[in-house]
Short mmCIF file of C-alpha atoms and ligand atoms in Angstrom, two decimals:
data_model
loop_
_atom_site.label_atom_id
_atom_site.label_comp_id
_atom_site.label_asym_id
_atom_site.label_seq_id
_atom_site.Cartn_x
_atom_site.Cartn_y
_atom_site.Cartn_z
CA MET A 20 110.50 92.21 56.82
CA THR A 21 108.38 95.34 57.16
CA SER A 22 106.19 95.96 60.21
CA GLN A 23 103.16 95.18 58.08
CA GLU A 24 104.58 91.80 56.97
CA ILE A 25 105.54 90.85 60.54
CA LYS A 26 102.06 91.68 61.81
CA ALA A 27 100.40 89.70 59.02
CA LEU A 28 102.59 86.63 59.57
CA THR A 29 102.01 86.78 63.32
CA GLY A 30 98.26 87.05 62.80
CA GLN A 31 98.29 83.99 60.60
CA TYR A 32 100.50 81.63 62.62
CA ILE A 33 100.68 82.73 66.26
CA MET A 34 97.70 82.06 68.54
CA ASN A 35 95.80 85.23 69.13
CA THR A 36 96.17 85.32 72.94
CA TYR A 37 97.64 88.82 73.35
CA GLY A 38 96.10 92.25 72.92
CA ARG A 39 99.07 93.73 71.06
CA PHE A 40 99.80 97.36 70.23
CA PRO A 41 100.35 97.85 66.48
CA VAL A 42 104.14 98.18 66.68
CA ALA A 43 106.85 95.74 65.59
CA ILE A 44 110.22 96.03 67.34
CA ASP A 45 113.42 95.36 65.43
CA HIS A 46 116.27 96.50 67.69
CA GLY A 47 117.19 98.85 70.49
CA GLN A 48 119.91 100.88 72.14
CA GLY A 49 119.80 102.04 75.75
CA ALA A 50 116.13 102.67 76.53
CA THR A 51 115.21 103.45 72.92
CA LEU A 52 113.60 100.91 70.58
CA TYR A 53 113.29 101.01 66.79
CA ASP A 54 110.77 99.45 64.43
CA PRO A 55 111.88 97.91 61.10
CA GLU A 56 111.24 101.27 59.37
CA GLY A 57 113.61 103.02 61.79
CA ASN A 58 111.01 104.89 63.86
CA ALA A 59 112.21 105.43 67.45
CA TYR A 60 110.26 104.71 70.63
CA ILE A 61 111.30 105.70 74.16
CA ASP A 62 110.75 102.60 76.26
CA PHE A 63 108.98 103.00 79.62
CA THR A 64 108.17 99.25 79.70
CA SER A 65 111.41 97.22 79.52
CA GLY A 66 109.35 94.37 78.10
CA ILE A 67 107.22 94.27 81.29
CA GLY A 68 110.07 94.75 83.74
CA VAL A 69 112.51 92.38 82.04
CA SER A 70 115.14 94.34 80.10
CA ASP A 71 116.60 96.10 83.14
CA LEU A 72 119.91 96.78 81.34
CA GLY A 73 118.09 98.21 78.33
CA TYR A 74 119.08 97.16 74.82
CA GLY A 75 122.43 96.57 73.17
CA CYS A 76 124.23 96.47 76.53
CA GLN A 77 127.68 95.30 75.41
CA PRO A 78 128.81 93.39 78.54
CA TRP A 79 125.50 91.50 78.51
CA VAL A 80 125.81 90.65 74.80
CA ASP A 81 129.44 89.58 75.24
CA ALA A 82 128.72 87.38 78.29
CA ILE A 83 125.90 85.60 76.44
CA ALA A 84 128.00 85.09 73.29
CA LYS A 85 130.95 83.81 75.29
CA GLN A 86 128.89 81.34 77.34
CA ALA A 87 126.92 80.20 74.26
CA GLY A 88 130.25 79.48 72.60
CA LYS A 89 131.37 77.34 75.56
CA ILE A 90 128.18 75.44 76.43
CA GLY A 91 124.53 76.42 75.91
CA HIS A 92 122.83 73.68 77.89
CA THR A 93 123.83 70.60 79.88
CA SER A 94 120.77 69.58 82.01
CA ASN A 95 120.85 69.57 85.78
CA LEU A 96 122.40 66.10 85.86
CA PHE A 97 125.76 67.87 85.64
CA TYR A 98 127.33 70.94 87.21
CA THR A 99 128.03 74.29 85.52
CA GLU A 100 129.70 77.40 86.92
CA PRO A 101 127.43 80.37 86.00
CA PRO A 102 124.29 79.31 87.97
CA ALA A 103 126.39 78.37 91.00
CA ARG A 104 128.01 81.81 91.00
CA LEU A 105 124.68 83.57 90.46
CA ALA A 106 123.06 81.63 93.34
CA GLU A 107 125.96 82.58 95.64
CA ILE A 108 125.56 86.28 94.82
CA LEU A 109 121.77 86.21 95.31
CA CYS A 110 122.10 84.49 98.70
CA LYS A 111 124.92 86.73 99.92
CA ARG A 112 123.13 89.92 98.89
CA THR A 113 119.81 88.95 100.53
CA GLY A 114 120.58 86.81 103.57
CA MET A 115 118.75 83.89 101.98
CA SER A 116 120.31 80.41 101.90
CA SER A 117 119.55 78.44 98.73
CA VAL A 118 118.19 78.88 95.20
CA PHE A 119 116.17 76.78 92.78
CA PHE A 120 116.36 78.09 89.20
CA ALA A 121 113.41 77.84 86.80
CA ASN A 122 112.35 79.64 83.61
CA GLY A 123 109.35 81.92 84.15
CA GLY A 124 107.48 83.67 86.94
CA GLY A 125 104.50 81.35 87.07
CA GLU A 126 106.81 78.35 87.19
CA ALA A 127 108.85 79.90 90.01
CA ASN A 128 105.67 80.51 91.99
CA GLU A 129 104.63 76.88 91.43
CA GLY A 130 107.94 75.89 93.03
CA MET A 131 107.29 78.21 95.94
CA ILE A 132 103.83 76.69 96.48
CA LYS A 133 105.26 73.15 96.28
CA LEU A 134 107.96 74.03 98.79
CA ALA A 135 105.39 75.42 101.25
CA ARG A 136 103.19 72.36 100.99
CA LYS A 137 106.12 69.98 101.40
CA TYR A 138 107.45 71.91 104.40
CA SER A 139 104.09 71.49 106.07
CA PHE A 140 103.65 67.86 104.98
CA ASP A 141 107.09 66.89 106.34
CA LYS A 142 106.36 68.50 109.70
CA TYR A 143 102.60 68.10 110.20
CA GLY A 144 101.44 65.47 107.68
CA ARG A 145 98.47 65.80 105.32
CA GLY A 146 95.62 68.27 105.69
CA ARG A 147 97.60 71.46 106.33
CA ALA A 148 98.12 72.70 102.78
CA ALA A 149 95.96 75.81 102.27
CA ILE A 150 97.60 79.02 101.10
CA VAL A 151 96.17 82.48 101.69
CA THR A 152 96.81 85.01 98.92
CA LEU A 153 95.60 88.59 98.54
CA ASN A 154 92.75 90.00 96.53
CA ASN A 155 93.90 91.94 93.46
CA SER A 156 97.14 89.91 93.29
CA PHE A 157 98.70 88.30 90.24
CA HIS A 158 100.81 85.15 90.49
CA GLY A 159 100.86 83.59 87.01
CA ARG A 160 99.01 81.69 84.29
CA THR A 161 99.48 78.02 85.16
CA ILE A 162 96.37 76.41 86.61
CA THR A 163 97.67 76.61 90.18
CA THR A 164 99.09 80.14 89.96
CA LEU A 165 95.86 81.29 88.29
CA THR A 166 94.09 79.87 91.32
CA ALA A 167 96.51 81.70 93.60
CA THR A 168 95.76 84.93 91.75
CA GLY A 169 93.18 86.79 93.83
CA GLN A 170 91.08 88.17 90.96
CA ASP A 171 87.84 86.48 89.92
CA VAL A 172 88.30 87.40 86.24
CA PHE A 173 91.15 84.87 86.08
CA HIS A 174 89.05 82.03 87.56
CA ASN A 175 87.23 81.12 84.39
CA TYR A 176 87.16 78.54 81.53
CA PHE A 177 89.81 76.20 82.93
CA PHE A 178 87.83 74.37 85.59
CA PRO A 179 88.55 72.58 87.82
CA PHE A 180 91.07 74.86 89.54
CA THR A 181 93.54 73.72 92.20
CA GLU A 182 92.23 73.17 95.71
CA GLY A 183 93.53 74.92 98.78
CA PHE A 184 93.59 78.66 98.10
CA ARG A 185 91.87 81.40 100.12
CA TYR A 186 91.86 85.12 99.61
CA ALA A 187 92.18 88.05 101.96
CA ASP A 188 92.11 91.82 101.44
CA ALA A 189 95.48 93.55 101.21
CA ASN A 190 96.51 95.74 104.16
CA ASP A 191 93.85 94.13 106.37
CA LEU A 192 95.20 91.75 109.00
CA ALA A 193 91.70 90.89 110.26
CA SER A 194 90.73 89.77 106.76
CA LEU A 195 93.78 87.52 106.63
CA GLU A 196 93.01 86.02 110.04
CA ALA A 197 89.40 85.42 108.96
CA ALA A 198 90.51 83.65 105.76
CA ALA A 199 93.04 81.49 107.61
CA GLY A 200 92.36 78.37 109.66
CA ASP A 201 94.00 75.25 111.05
CA ASP A 202 94.70 73.96 107.56
CA VAL A 203 96.91 76.87 106.44
CA CYS A 204 100.57 76.32 105.56
CA ALA A 205 101.51 79.65 103.97
CA VAL A 206 100.66 83.22 103.05
CA MET A 207 101.70 84.42 99.61
CA MET A 208 101.90 88.05 98.48
CA GLU A 209 103.46 90.62 96.19
CA LEU A 210 104.86 93.57 98.17
CA VAL A 211 103.86 95.93 95.37
CA GLN A 212 100.88 94.49 93.51
CA GLY A 213 102.06 94.89 89.92
CA GLU A 214 99.40 93.73 87.48
CA GLY A 215 96.77 94.85 90.02
CA GLY A 216 97.79 98.50 89.50
CA VAL A 217 101.18 99.14 91.17
CA LEU A 218 99.85 99.15 94.73
CA PRO A 219 102.55 98.99 97.42
CA LEU A 220 101.49 97.18 100.60
CA ASP A 221 101.72 99.08 103.91
CA ARG A 222 104.96 98.46 105.75
CA ASP A 223 103.26 97.90 109.12
CA TYR A 224 100.86 95.39 107.58
CA VAL A 225 103.68 93.41 105.97
CA LYS A 226 105.59 93.33 109.26
CA ALA A 227 102.46 92.20 111.10
CA VAL A 228 101.90 89.41 108.54
CA ALA A 229 105.52 88.32 108.98
CA ARG A 230 105.03 88.17 112.77
CA LEU A 231 101.78 86.21 112.43
CA CYS A 232 103.41 83.75 110.02
CA ALA A 233 106.33 83.19 112.41
CA GLU A 234 103.91 82.62 115.30
CA LYS A 235 101.75 80.09 113.39
CA ASP A 236 104.59 78.44 111.46
CA TRP A 237 102.99 79.51 108.19
CA LEU A 238 105.59 80.15 105.51
CA LEU A 239 105.73 83.72 104.23
CA LEU A 240 106.01 83.47 100.45
CA VAL A 241 106.86 86.72 98.65
CA ASP A 242 106.27 86.91 94.90
CA GLU A 243 109.06 89.21 93.71
CA VAL A 244 108.68 88.23 90.05
CA GLN A 245 108.05 91.88 89.15
CA THR A 246 109.46 93.76 92.18
CA GLY A 247 112.74 91.82 92.32
CA VAL A 248 116.18 92.46 90.84
CA GLY A 249 116.50 96.18 91.46
CA ARG A 250 113.13 97.29 90.08
CA THR A 251 112.04 98.99 93.33
CA GLY A 252 115.48 100.45 94.10
CA SER A 253 116.74 97.61 96.27
CA LEU A 254 117.79 94.18 95.00
CA PHE A 255 114.52 92.77 96.38
CA ALA A 256 111.57 94.79 97.69
CA PHE A 257 111.51 92.77 100.94
CA GLN A 258 114.79 94.46 101.88
CA GLN A 259 112.95 97.82 102.00
CA TYR A 260 110.12 96.29 104.04
CA GLY A 261 112.50 95.09 106.74
CA ILE A 262 111.44 91.44 106.55
CA LEU A 263 113.13 88.20 105.54
CA PRO A 264 110.58 85.94 103.81
CA ASP A 265 110.76 82.16 104.07
CA VAL A 266 110.73 81.94 100.29
CA ALA A 267 110.84 84.63 97.58
CA SER A 268 110.36 84.11 93.86
CA PHE A 269 112.05 86.14 91.14
CA ALA A 270 111.93 86.16 87.34
CA LYS A 271 111.37 89.10 85.01
CA GLY A 272 114.57 91.14 85.41
CA ILE A 273 116.91 88.41 86.66
CA ALA A 274 118.77 87.83 83.37
CA GLY A 275 118.16 91.19 81.67
CA GLY A 276 116.02 89.76 78.86
CA LEU A 277 116.66 86.01 78.74
CA PRO A 278 114.10 83.65 80.25
CA MET A 279 115.11 82.74 83.79
CA SER A 280 113.41 82.63 87.16
CA GLY A 281 113.76 80.96 90.50
CA ILE A 282 113.08 80.90 94.20
CA LEU A 283 115.25 81.86 97.15
CA ALA A 284 114.72 79.97 100.41
CA ASN A 285 115.83 81.07 103.88
CA GLU A 286 117.81 78.86 106.26
CA LYS A 287 114.67 77.13 107.62
CA CYS A 288 113.54 76.18 104.10
CA ARG A 289 116.84 75.65 102.32
CA ASP A 290 116.58 71.84 102.13
CA VAL A 291 112.80 71.28 101.95
CA LEU A 292 112.93 70.34 98.27
CA GLY A 293 115.29 67.37 98.13
CA PRO A 294 116.42 65.11 95.27
CA GLY A 295 113.57 64.04 92.99
CA THR A 296 110.95 66.40 94.48
CA HIS A 297 111.26 69.25 91.98
CA ALA A 298 112.95 69.75 88.61
CA THR A 299 112.83 71.54 85.29
CA THR A 300 114.79 70.67 82.14
CA PHE A 301 115.81 74.19 81.17
CA GLY A 302 116.37 75.44 84.74
CA ALA A 303 119.74 76.98 85.67
CA ASN A 304 120.64 77.42 82.01
CA PRO A 305 124.29 78.57 81.89
CA VAL A 306 123.72 81.21 79.18
CA CYS A 307 120.86 82.77 81.12
CA ALA A 308 122.92 82.61 84.31
CA ALA A 309 125.89 84.28 82.59
CA ALA A 310 123.51 87.09 81.58
CA GLY A 311 122.25 87.20 85.17
CA LEU A 312 125.80 87.66 86.44
CA VAL A 313 126.16 90.80 84.29
CA VAL A 314 122.90 92.11 85.78
CA GLN A 315 124.25 91.51 89.29
CA GLU A 316 127.55 93.22 88.47
CA THR A 317 125.61 96.23 87.21
CA LEU A 318 123.23 96.53 90.18
CA THR A 319 125.71 97.95 92.70
CA ASP A 320 124.42 99.83 95.77
CA ALA A 321 125.18 103.15 94.01
CA PHE A 322 123.24 101.99 90.92
CA LEU A 323 120.25 101.05 93.08
CA GLU A 324 120.34 104.45 94.78
CA ASP A 325 120.20 105.96 91.30
CA VAL A 326 117.15 103.79 90.46
CA ARG A 327 115.36 105.33 93.46
CA ALA A 328 116.42 108.85 92.37
CA LYS A 329 115.21 108.26 88.79
CA GLY A 330 111.87 106.98 90.10
CA THR A 331 111.44 110.08 92.27
CA TYR A 332 112.39 112.33 89.34
CA LEU A 333 109.89 110.73 86.96
CA ARG A 334 107.07 110.81 89.50
CA ASN A 335 107.72 114.46 90.44
CA GLN A 336 107.92 115.54 86.81
CA ILE A 337 104.74 113.66 85.86
CA GLU A 338 102.82 115.19 88.77
CA ALA A 339 104.20 118.65 87.87
CA LEU A 340 102.88 118.28 84.30
CA ASP A 341 99.41 118.20 85.89
CA LEU A 342 97.91 116.41 82.85
CA PRO A 343 94.09 116.40 82.67
CA CYS A 344 93.87 112.58 82.52
CA PHE A 345 96.30 111.77 85.35
CA GLY A 346 95.84 111.76 89.10
CA ALA A 347 98.49 110.90 91.70
CA THR A 348 101.48 108.62 91.09
CA ARG A 349 102.59 105.78 93.36
CA GLY A 350 105.14 102.99 93.46
CA MET A 351 108.73 102.28 94.46
CA GLY A 352 111.88 102.97 92.45
CA LEU A 353 111.27 102.50 88.72
CA MET A 354 107.99 100.67 89.30
CA ILE A 355 105.52 103.51 88.88
CA GLY A 356 101.73 103.57 88.80
CA ILE A 357 99.69 106.57 87.68
CA GLN A 358 96.05 106.97 88.59
CA VAL A 359 93.83 107.56 85.57
CA LYS A 360 91.03 110.01 86.24
CA ASP A 361 87.36 109.14 85.64
CA GLY A 362 86.30 109.64 82.06
CA TRP A 363 89.61 108.43 80.62
CA THR A 364 90.68 104.86 79.84
CA ASN A 365 94.24 103.70 80.32
CA LYS A 366 94.31 101.62 77.11
CA GLU A 367 93.38 104.65 74.98
CA ILE A 368 96.01 106.77 76.70
CA ALA A 369 98.61 104.04 76.12
CA SER A 370 97.67 103.79 72.42
CA LYS A 371 98.04 107.55 71.91
CA LEU A 372 101.42 107.63 73.65
CA ILE A 373 102.69 104.69 71.63
CA GLU A 374 101.54 106.39 68.42
CA ASN A 375 103.64 109.36 69.48
CA GLY A 376 106.76 107.34 70.27
CA LEU A 377 106.52 106.46 73.97
CA LEU A 378 105.92 102.84 75.03
CA VAL A 379 103.98 102.52 78.31
CA LEU A 380 102.04 99.80 80.15
CA THR A 381 98.72 99.60 81.91
CA ALA A 382 97.91 97.72 85.12
CA GLY A 383 94.42 97.30 86.49
CA PRO A 384 92.70 100.65 85.81
CA SER A 385 96.00 102.58 85.99
CA MET A 386 99.02 103.43 83.87
CA ARG A 387 102.23 101.57 84.70
CA LEU A 388 105.79 102.62 83.91
CA LEU A 389 108.68 100.14 84.16
CA PRO A 390 111.57 101.78 82.27
CA PRO A 391 114.88 99.97 81.87
CA LEU A 392 116.85 100.62 85.06
CA VAL A 393 119.68 102.10 82.95
CA ILE A 394 117.44 104.74 81.32
CA SER A 395 119.36 108.00 80.80
CA GLN A 396 118.35 111.49 81.90
CA GLU A 397 117.92 112.45 78.25
CA GLU A 398 115.63 109.47 77.52
CA MET A 399 113.52 110.21 80.62
CA ASP A 400 113.14 113.83 79.48
CA GLN A 401 112.26 112.75 75.92
CA GLY A 402 109.58 110.48 77.36
CA LEU A 403 108.22 113.25 79.58
CA GLU A 404 108.11 115.58 76.58
CA ILE A 405 105.99 113.02 74.66
CA LEU A 406 103.66 112.70 77.67
CA LYS A 407 103.24 116.49 77.74
CA LYS A 408 102.80 116.88 73.98
CA THR A 409 100.31 113.99 73.73
CA LEU A 410 98.18 114.46 76.84
CA SER A 411 98.13 118.19 77.68
C1 PLP B 24 104.69 88.56 85.59
C2 PLP B 24 104.34 88.03 86.91
C3 PLP B 24 104.14 86.65 87.12
C4 PLP B 24 104.13 85.65 85.98
O1 PLP B 24 105.37 85.53 85.38
P1 PLP B 24 105.50 84.75 83.98
O2 PLP B 24 106.95 84.81 83.67
O3 PLP B 24 104.64 85.48 83.00
O4 PLP B 24 105.03 83.36 84.21
C5 PLP B 24 103.91 86.23 88.41
N1 PLP B 24 103.88 87.08 89.44
C6 PLP B 24 104.05 88.41 89.29
C7 PLP B 24 104.04 89.30 90.47
C8 PLP B 24 104.29 88.93 88.01
O5 PLP B 24 104.45 90.24 87.86
#
């Protein structure tokens, strides 16, 4: 099909819930994507932080094909090897103790919220179930994770929302203490607010929250759906913040492009969710887990160091271009935010860049870059050249 035919068919039969850019993607190689007509696009998005190994990665393709040929799905009533091996690696590399696998970020965060409420119910009984989240956060699109999301624009249409959420300002411990009370069981946060605009939390603040949580027996829930799996230059962002959360969620990059997510619990929380308390039909899918194993094999310590170096390179080069529409950059690793100066709108900038062959994202009022972690020097430089040519 041509791009035009794909767009027309989509418009007719798929619900119009997304503001799409006018590009159809057919295939890719490395960090370069191609439309059906063969036009190339440098990818600074990795499908919103998902395709960390880029496109056409042969070990990933082979592992998926091999596992699909053996068994594609069994249900969690039986055992399979790939998710067990993936869970072992995730625990050993993070110091966490157990994993529950799900399918998407919002679903993983639902599991994290359920775990926190059950931990508190088991120990203290009913009435201690409130969760404090941060303003400007994003936690998902289910009713409960929409409620957890600390942005009023998301609290619309779908009333009634879930009870038991309160909001505090990021990097403000007093605001968190004011929002909390005797009925709190957990604090939930992203360490770099992704959809909110790529805003890393202060290290001292995060450490202070971790101390307060330990003191009050509130669970510290870290949403690493976007920051996890190497994106920030460590396997999880919490490893760079020097904390061990009680529970951390992951999703986007975990299987390099197949739908998979989950939560990691520390020793204290490893057995909170027992038989019959939580489940999902597609969870721990062996094909997705086999893909996840290839991601883990790729993300060695040296590879992660390279992710940090690439992030620094891109940020330095972008700031050196001194483009009229861009202010300072921020972020961690290959999760990069760029301030958009007054008088410019990020969506228009994104449209122009995409027209010129560079795919980028927006977040809040800013630009957001999430290139595949495997992006080559040449592809980074091609992308920078398009930025310069388009926006100078
Ligand atoms: C993307 C995202 C989610 C939602 O994940 P889905 O897979 O779209 O449900 C939740 N939290 C954060 C931090 C995210 O970036």
